[in-house]
PDB file of C-alpha atoms in Angstrom:
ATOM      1  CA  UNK A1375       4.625  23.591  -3.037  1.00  0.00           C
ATOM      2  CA  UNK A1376       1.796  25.102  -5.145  1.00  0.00           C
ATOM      3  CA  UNK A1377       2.221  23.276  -8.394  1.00  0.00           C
ATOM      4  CA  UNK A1378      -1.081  25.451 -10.249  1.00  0.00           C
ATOM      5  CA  UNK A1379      -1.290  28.985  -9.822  1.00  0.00           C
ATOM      6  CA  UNK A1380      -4.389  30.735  -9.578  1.00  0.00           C
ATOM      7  CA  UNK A1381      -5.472  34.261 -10.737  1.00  0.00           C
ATOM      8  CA  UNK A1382      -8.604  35.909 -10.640  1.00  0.00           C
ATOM      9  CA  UNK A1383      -9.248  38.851 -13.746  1.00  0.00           C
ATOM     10  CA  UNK A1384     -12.352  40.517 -14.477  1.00  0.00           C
ATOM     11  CA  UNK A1385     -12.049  40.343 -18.305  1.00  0.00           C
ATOM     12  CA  UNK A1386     -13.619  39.126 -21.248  1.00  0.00           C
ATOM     13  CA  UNK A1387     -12.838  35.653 -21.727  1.00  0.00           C
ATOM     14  CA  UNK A1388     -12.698  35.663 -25.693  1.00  0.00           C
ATOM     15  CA  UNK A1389     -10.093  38.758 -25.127  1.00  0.00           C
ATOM     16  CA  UNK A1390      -7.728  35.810 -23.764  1.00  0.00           C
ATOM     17  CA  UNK A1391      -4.417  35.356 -25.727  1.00  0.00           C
ATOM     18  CA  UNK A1392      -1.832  32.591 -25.093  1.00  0.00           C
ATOM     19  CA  UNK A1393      -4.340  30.502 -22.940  1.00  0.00           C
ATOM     20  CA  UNK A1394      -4.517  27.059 -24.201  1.00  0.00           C
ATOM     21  CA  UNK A1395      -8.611  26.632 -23.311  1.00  0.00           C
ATOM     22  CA  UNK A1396     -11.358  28.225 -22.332  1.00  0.00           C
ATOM     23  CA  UNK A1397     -14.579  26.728 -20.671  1.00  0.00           C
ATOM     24  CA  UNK A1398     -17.629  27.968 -22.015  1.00  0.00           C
ATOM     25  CA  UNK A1399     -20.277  27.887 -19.287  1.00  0.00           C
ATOM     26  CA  UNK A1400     -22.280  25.931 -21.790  1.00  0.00           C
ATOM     27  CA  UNK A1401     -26.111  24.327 -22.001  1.00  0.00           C
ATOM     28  CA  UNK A1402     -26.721  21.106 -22.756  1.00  0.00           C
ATOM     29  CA  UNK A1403     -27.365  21.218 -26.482  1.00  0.00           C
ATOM     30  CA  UNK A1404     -24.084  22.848 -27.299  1.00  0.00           C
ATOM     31  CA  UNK A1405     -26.383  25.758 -28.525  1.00  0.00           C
ATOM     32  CA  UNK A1406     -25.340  29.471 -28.621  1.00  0.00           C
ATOM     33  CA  UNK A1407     -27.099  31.607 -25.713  1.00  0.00           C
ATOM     34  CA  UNK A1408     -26.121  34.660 -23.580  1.00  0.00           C
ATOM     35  CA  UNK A1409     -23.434  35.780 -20.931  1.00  0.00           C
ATOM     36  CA  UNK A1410     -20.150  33.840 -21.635  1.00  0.00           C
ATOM     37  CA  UNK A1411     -21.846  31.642 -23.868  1.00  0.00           C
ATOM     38  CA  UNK A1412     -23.196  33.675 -26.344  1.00  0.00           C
ATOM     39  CA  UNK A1413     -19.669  35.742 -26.338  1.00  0.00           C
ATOM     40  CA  UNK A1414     -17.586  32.241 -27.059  1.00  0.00           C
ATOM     41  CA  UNK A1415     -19.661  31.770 -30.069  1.00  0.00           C
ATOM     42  CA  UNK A1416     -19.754  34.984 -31.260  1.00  0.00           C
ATOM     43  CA  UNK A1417     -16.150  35.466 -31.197  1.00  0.00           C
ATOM     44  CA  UNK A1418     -15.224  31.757 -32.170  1.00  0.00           C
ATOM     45  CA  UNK A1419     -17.547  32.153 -35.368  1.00  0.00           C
ATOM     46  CA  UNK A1420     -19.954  29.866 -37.408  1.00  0.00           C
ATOM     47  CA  UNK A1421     -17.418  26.810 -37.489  1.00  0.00           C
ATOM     48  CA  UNK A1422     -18.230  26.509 -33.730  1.00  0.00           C
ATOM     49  CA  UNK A1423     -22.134  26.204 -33.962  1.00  0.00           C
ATOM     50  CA  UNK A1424     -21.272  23.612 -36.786  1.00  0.00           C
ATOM     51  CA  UNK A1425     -18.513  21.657 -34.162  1.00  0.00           C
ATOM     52  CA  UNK A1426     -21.215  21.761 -31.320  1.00  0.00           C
ATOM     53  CA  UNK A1427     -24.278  20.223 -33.811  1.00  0.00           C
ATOM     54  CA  UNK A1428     -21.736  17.625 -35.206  1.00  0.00           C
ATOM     55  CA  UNK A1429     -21.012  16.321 -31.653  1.00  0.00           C
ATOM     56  CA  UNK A1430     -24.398  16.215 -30.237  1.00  0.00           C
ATOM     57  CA  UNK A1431     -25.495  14.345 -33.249  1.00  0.00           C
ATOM     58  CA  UNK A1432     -22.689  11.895 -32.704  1.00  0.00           C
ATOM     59  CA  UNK A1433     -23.131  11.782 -28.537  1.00  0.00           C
ATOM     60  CA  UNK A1434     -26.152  13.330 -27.889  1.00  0.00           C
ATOM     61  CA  UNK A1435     -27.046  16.248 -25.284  1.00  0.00           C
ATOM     62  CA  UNK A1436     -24.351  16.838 -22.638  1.00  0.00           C
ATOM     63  CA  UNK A1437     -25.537  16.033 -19.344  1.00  0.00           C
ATOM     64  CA  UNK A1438     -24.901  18.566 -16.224  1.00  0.00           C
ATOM     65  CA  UNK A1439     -21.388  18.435 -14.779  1.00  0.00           C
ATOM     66  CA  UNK A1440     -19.953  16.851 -18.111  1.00  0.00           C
ATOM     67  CA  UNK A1441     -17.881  18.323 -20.370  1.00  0.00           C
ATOM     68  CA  UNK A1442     -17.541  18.733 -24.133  1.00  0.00           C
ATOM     69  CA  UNK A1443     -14.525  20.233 -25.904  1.00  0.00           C
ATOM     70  CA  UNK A1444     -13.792  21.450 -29.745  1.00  0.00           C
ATOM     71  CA  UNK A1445     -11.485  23.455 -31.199  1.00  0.00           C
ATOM     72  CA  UNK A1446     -11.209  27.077 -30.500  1.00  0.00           C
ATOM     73  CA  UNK A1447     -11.864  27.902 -33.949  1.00  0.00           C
ATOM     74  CA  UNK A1448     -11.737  31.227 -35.104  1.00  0.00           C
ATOM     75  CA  UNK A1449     -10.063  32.093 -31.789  1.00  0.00           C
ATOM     76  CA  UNK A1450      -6.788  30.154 -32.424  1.00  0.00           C
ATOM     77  CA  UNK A1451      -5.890  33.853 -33.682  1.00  0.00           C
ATOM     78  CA  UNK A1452      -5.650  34.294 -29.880  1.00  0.00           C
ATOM     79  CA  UNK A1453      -3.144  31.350 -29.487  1.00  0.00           C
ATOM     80  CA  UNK A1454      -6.289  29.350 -28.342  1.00  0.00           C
ATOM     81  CA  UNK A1455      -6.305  25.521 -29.045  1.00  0.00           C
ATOM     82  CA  UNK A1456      -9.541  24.945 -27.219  1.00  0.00           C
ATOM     83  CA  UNK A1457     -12.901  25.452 -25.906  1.00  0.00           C
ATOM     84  CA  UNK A1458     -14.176  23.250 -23.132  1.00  0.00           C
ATOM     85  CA  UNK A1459     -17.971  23.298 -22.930  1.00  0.00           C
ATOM     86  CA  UNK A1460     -18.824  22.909 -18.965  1.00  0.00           C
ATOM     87  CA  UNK A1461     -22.504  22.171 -18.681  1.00  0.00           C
ATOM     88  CA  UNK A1462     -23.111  23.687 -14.763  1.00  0.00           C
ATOM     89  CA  UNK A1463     -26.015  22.723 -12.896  1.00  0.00           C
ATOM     90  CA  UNK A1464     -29.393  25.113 -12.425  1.00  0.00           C
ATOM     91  CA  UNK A1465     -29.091  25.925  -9.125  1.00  0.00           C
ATOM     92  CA  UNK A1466     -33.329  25.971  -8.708  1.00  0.00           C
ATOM     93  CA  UNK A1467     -33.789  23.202 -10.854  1.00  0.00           C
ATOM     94  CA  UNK A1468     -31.184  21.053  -9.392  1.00  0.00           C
ATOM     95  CA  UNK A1469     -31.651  18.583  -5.989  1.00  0.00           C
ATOM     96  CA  UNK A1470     -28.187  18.729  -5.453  1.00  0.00           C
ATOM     97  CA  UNK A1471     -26.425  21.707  -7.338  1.00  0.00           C
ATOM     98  CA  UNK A1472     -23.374  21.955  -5.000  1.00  0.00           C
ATOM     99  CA  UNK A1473     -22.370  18.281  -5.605  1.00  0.00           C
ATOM    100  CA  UNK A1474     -23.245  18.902  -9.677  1.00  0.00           C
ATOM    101  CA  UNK A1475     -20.899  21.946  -9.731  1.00  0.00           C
ATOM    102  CA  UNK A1476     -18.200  20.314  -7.600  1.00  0.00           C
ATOM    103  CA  UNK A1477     -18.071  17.706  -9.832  1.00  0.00           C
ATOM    104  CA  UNK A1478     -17.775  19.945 -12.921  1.00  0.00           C
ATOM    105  CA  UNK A1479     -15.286  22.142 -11.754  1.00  0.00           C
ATOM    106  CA  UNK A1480     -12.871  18.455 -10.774  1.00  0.00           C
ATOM    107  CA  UNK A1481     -14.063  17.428 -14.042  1.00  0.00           C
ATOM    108  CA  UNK A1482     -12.902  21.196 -16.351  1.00  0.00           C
ATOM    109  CA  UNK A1483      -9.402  20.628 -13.813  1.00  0.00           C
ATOM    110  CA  UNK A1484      -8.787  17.176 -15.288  1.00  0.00           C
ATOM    111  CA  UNK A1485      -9.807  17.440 -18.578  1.00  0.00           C
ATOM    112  CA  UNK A1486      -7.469  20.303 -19.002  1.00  0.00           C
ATOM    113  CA  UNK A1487      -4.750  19.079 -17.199  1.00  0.00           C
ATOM    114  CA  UNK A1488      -4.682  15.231 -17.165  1.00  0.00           C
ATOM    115  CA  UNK A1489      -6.223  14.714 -20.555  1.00  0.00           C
ATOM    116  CA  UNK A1490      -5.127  17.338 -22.713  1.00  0.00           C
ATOM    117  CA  UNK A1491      -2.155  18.021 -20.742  1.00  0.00           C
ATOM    118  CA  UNK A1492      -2.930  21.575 -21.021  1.00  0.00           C
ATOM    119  CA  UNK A1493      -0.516  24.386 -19.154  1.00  0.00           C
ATOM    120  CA  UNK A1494      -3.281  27.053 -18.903  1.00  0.00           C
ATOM    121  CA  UNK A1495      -7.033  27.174 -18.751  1.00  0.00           C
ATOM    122  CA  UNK A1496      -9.400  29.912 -18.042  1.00  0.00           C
ATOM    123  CA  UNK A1497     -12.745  29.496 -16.491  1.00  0.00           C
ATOM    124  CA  UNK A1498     -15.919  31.617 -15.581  1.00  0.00           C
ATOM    125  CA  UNK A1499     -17.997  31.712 -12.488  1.00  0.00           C
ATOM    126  CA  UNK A1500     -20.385  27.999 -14.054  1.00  0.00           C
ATOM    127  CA  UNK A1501     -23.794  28.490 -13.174  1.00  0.00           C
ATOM    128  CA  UNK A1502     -24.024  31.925 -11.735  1.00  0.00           C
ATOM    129  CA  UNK A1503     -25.364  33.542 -13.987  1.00  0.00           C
ATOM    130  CA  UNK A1504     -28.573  32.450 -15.830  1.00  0.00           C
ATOM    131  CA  UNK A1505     -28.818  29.589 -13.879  1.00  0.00           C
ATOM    132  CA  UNK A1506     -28.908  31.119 -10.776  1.00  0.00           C
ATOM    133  CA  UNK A1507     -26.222  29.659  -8.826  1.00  0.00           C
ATOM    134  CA  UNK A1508     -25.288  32.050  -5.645  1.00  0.00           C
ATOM    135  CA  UNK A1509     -22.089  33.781  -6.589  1.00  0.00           C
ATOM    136  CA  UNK A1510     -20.671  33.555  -3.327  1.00  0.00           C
ATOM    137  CA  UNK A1511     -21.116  29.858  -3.241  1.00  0.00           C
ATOM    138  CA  UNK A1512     -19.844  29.059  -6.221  1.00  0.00           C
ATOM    139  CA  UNK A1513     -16.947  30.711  -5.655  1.00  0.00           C
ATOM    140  CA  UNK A1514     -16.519  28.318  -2.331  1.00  0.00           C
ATOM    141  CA  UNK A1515     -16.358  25.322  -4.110  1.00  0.00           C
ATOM    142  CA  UNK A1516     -14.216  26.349  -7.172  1.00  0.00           C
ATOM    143  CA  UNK A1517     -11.686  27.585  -3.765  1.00  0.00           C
ATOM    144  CA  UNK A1518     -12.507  23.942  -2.525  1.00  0.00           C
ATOM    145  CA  UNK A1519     -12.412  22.010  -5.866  1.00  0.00           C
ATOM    146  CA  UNK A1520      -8.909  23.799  -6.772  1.00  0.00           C
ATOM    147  CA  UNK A1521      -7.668  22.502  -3.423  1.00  0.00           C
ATOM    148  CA  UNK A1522      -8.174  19.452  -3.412  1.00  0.00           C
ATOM    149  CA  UNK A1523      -7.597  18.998  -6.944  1.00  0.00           C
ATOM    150  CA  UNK A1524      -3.975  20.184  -5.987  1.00  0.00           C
ATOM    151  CA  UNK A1525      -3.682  17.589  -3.267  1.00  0.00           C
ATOM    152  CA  UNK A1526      -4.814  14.843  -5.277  1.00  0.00           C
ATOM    153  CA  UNK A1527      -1.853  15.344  -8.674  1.00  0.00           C
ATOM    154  CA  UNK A1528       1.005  14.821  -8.337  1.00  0.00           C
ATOM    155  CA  UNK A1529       3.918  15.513 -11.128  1.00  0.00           C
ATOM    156  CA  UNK A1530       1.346  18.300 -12.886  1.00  0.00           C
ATOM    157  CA  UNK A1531       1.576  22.524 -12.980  1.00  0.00           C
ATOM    158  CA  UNK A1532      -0.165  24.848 -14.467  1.00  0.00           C
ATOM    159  CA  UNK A1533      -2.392  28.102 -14.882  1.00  0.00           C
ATOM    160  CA  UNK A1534      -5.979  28.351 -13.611  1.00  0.00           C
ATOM    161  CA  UNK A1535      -7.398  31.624 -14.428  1.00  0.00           C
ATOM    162  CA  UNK A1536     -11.132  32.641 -13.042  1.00  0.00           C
ATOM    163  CA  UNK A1537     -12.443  35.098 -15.860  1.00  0.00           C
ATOM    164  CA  UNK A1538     -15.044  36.949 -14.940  1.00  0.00           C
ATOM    165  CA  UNK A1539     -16.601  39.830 -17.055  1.00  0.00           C
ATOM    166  CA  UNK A1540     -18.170  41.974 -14.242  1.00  0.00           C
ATOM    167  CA  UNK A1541     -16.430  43.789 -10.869  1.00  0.00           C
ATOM    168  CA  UNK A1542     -18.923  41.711  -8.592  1.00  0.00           C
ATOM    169  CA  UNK A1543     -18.021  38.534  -9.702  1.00  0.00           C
ATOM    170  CA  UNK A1544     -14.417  38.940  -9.673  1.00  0.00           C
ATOM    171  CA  UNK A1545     -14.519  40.721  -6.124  1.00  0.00           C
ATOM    172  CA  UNK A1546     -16.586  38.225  -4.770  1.00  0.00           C
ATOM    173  CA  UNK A1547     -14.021  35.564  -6.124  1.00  0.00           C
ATOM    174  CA  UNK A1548     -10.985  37.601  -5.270  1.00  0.00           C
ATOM    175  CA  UNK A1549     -12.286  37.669  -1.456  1.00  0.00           C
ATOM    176  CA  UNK A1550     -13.320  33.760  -0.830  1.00  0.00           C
ATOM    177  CA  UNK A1551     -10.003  33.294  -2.390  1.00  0.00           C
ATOM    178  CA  UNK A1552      -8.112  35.175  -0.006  1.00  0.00           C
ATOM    179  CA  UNK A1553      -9.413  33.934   3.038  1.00  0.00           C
ATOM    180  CA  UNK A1554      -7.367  31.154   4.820  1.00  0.00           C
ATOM    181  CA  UNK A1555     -10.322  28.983   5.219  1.00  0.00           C
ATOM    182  CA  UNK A1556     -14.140  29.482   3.254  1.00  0.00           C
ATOM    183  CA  UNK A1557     -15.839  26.479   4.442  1.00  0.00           C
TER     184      UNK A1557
END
């Protein structure tokens, strides 16, 4: 029994309605930037750059693979209740970026879904854009994360929707995903 369904768009993430998070593919200082990033605080508005300073003066930078999450602020219009900021790993920069991105995929899956008990979450390609991650690859492990992250709960359903804002993404996702076995 498949207890999370999985769909693959190619859509702006912000243009989301009735998802209950989305995952900013976030840097460590919580800071607005570019791609997804820069669109999540554009559209979730000022209140969101003061959310993101508040908690890294409380906690500090967030380190790769961990996770922060605020409200959704000015997207709650969308039916939004939050944004999860993934910090992905930089696939050059990185000794082991496929462990780092594994591990922040399982850790965006249980946040949503074991901690905030969340029915629907939407998530980008992490790391492949700026930070160079291979698109191809990180498509693998999100197929191989989502597995076994299905395997491992019991008791829990939901949503888990790959946004993607271009066609190559989303193509490149749609095919790993349809093949029986990627790795």
């Amino acid at each position: 029994m498949q207890r999370f369904s999985v769909k693959i768009i190619k859509e702006n993430i912000v243009k989301l309605v009735d998802v209950d998070a989305i995952v900013n593919a976030a840097n460590q200082e919580l800071l607005p930037g570019g791609g997804v990033c820069g669109a999540i605080f554009q559209a979730a508005g000022r209140e969101l750059e003061r959310e993101c300073q508040q908690y890294i003066q409380q906690y500090g930078i967030v380190p790769t693979s961990k996770l922060a999450v605020t409200s959704s602020c000015q997207l709650k219009k969308n039916n939004i209740k939050y944004i999860i900021h993934a910090v992905g790993p930089k696939y050059f920069q990185s000794s082991s970026p496929e462990d780092e991105l594994q591990i922040c995929v399982n850790n965006i899956l249980n946040q949503s879904f074991n901690v905030l008990e969340l029915k629907s979450v939407a998530i980008p390609a992490i790391s492949s854009g700026i930070y160079g991650f291979p698109k191809g690859l990180c498509a693998q492990i999100f197929k191989l994360v989502i597995e076994e992250y299905q395997k491992d709960t019991s008791n829990k359903q939901g949503e888990i929707i790959l946004c993607n804002f271009d066609q190559e993404t989303t193509t490149i996702f749609q095919k790993v995903f349809q093949q029986q076995n990627s790795f």
